[in-house]
XYZ file of C-alpha atoms in Angstrom:
85
model
C 0.000 0.000 0.000
C 1.449 3.321 -1.063
C 0.930 6.511 0.834
C 0.262 9.818 -0.855
C 3.803 11.034 -0.132
C 5.362 7.876 -1.587
C 3.401 8.377 -4.791
C 4.386 12.041 -4.963
C 8.087 11.279 -4.469
C 7.981 8.555 -7.128
C 6.213 10.917 -9.532
C 8.709 13.674 -8.699
C 11.698 11.540 -9.653
C 10.084 10.125 -12.795
C 9.285 13.547 -14.245
C 11.493 15.271 -16.778
C 11.610 19.017 -16.295
C 11.645 20.876 -19.575
C 10.651 24.357 -20.637
C 7.496 22.967 -22.292
C 6.236 21.488 -19.032
C 5.889 24.710 -17.090
C 2.580 23.592 -15.595
C 4.120 20.362 -14.365
C 7.121 22.218 -12.941
C 4.747 24.536 -11.068
C 2.872 21.534 -9.705
C 6.057 19.945 -8.371
C 7.308 23.248 -6.995
C 4.119 23.829 -4.997
C 3.771 20.248 -3.744
C 7.496 20.031 -3.010
C 7.501 23.196 -0.920
C 4.428 21.992 0.910
C 6.046 18.612 1.617
C 9.145 20.345 3.022
C 6.961 22.399 5.345
C 5.066 19.277 6.463
C 8.377 17.582 7.295
C 9.497 20.639 9.283
C 6.192 20.563 11.176
C 6.645 16.881 11.995
C 10.161 17.570 13.262
C 8.810 20.351 15.483
C 6.169 17.991 16.872
C 8.921 15.447 17.520
C 10.842 18.069 19.474
C 7.775 18.780 21.587
C 7.226 15.085 22.334
C 10.751 14.758 23.703
C 10.343 17.574 26.219
C 8.553 17.901 29.492
C 5.686 20.292 29.067
C 5.721 23.303 31.322
C 4.949 27.004 31.191
C 8.348 27.990 29.768
C 7.655 26.032 26.573
C 4.117 27.322 26.062
C 5.124 29.805 23.333
C 7.035 27.136 21.401
C 4.096 24.746 21.591
C 1.611 27.457 20.597
C 3.739 28.597 17.645
C 4.253 25.018 16.482
C 0.491 24.492 16.506
C -0.058 27.719 14.574
C 2.601 26.707 12.048
C 0.989 23.287 11.592
C -2.461 24.771 11.073
C -1.065 27.282 8.573
C 0.492 24.418 6.586
C -2.861 22.617 6.762
C -4.706 25.716 5.568
C -2.339 26.053 2.608
C -3.081 22.417 1.696
C -6.829 23.070 1.879
C -6.398 25.612 -0.938
C -3.611 23.804 -2.775
C -5.363 20.426 -3.088
C -8.435 21.661 -4.993
C -6.282 23.954 -7.110
C -3.990 21.103 -8.200
C -6.236 18.051 -8.207
C -9.771 19.234 -8.886
C -9.331 21.911 -11.575
């Protein structure tokens, strides 16, 4: 069973980037940047899991949550733009 990210990575490496495929290059640029931001968000969540939660880390936790929801919001607009139109 393949996950969405596995399929995207496979597609990314199978694609040939040429000047004629500007639309495809834009697709991979947008999904690639989004994937990088998702990975950063997962790393931040991993950092939170390794720490004891107290008041001194409240800002870090809050900002990580805001970052994650921003990345999610971007995907809510990016998915229909790329896959439904």
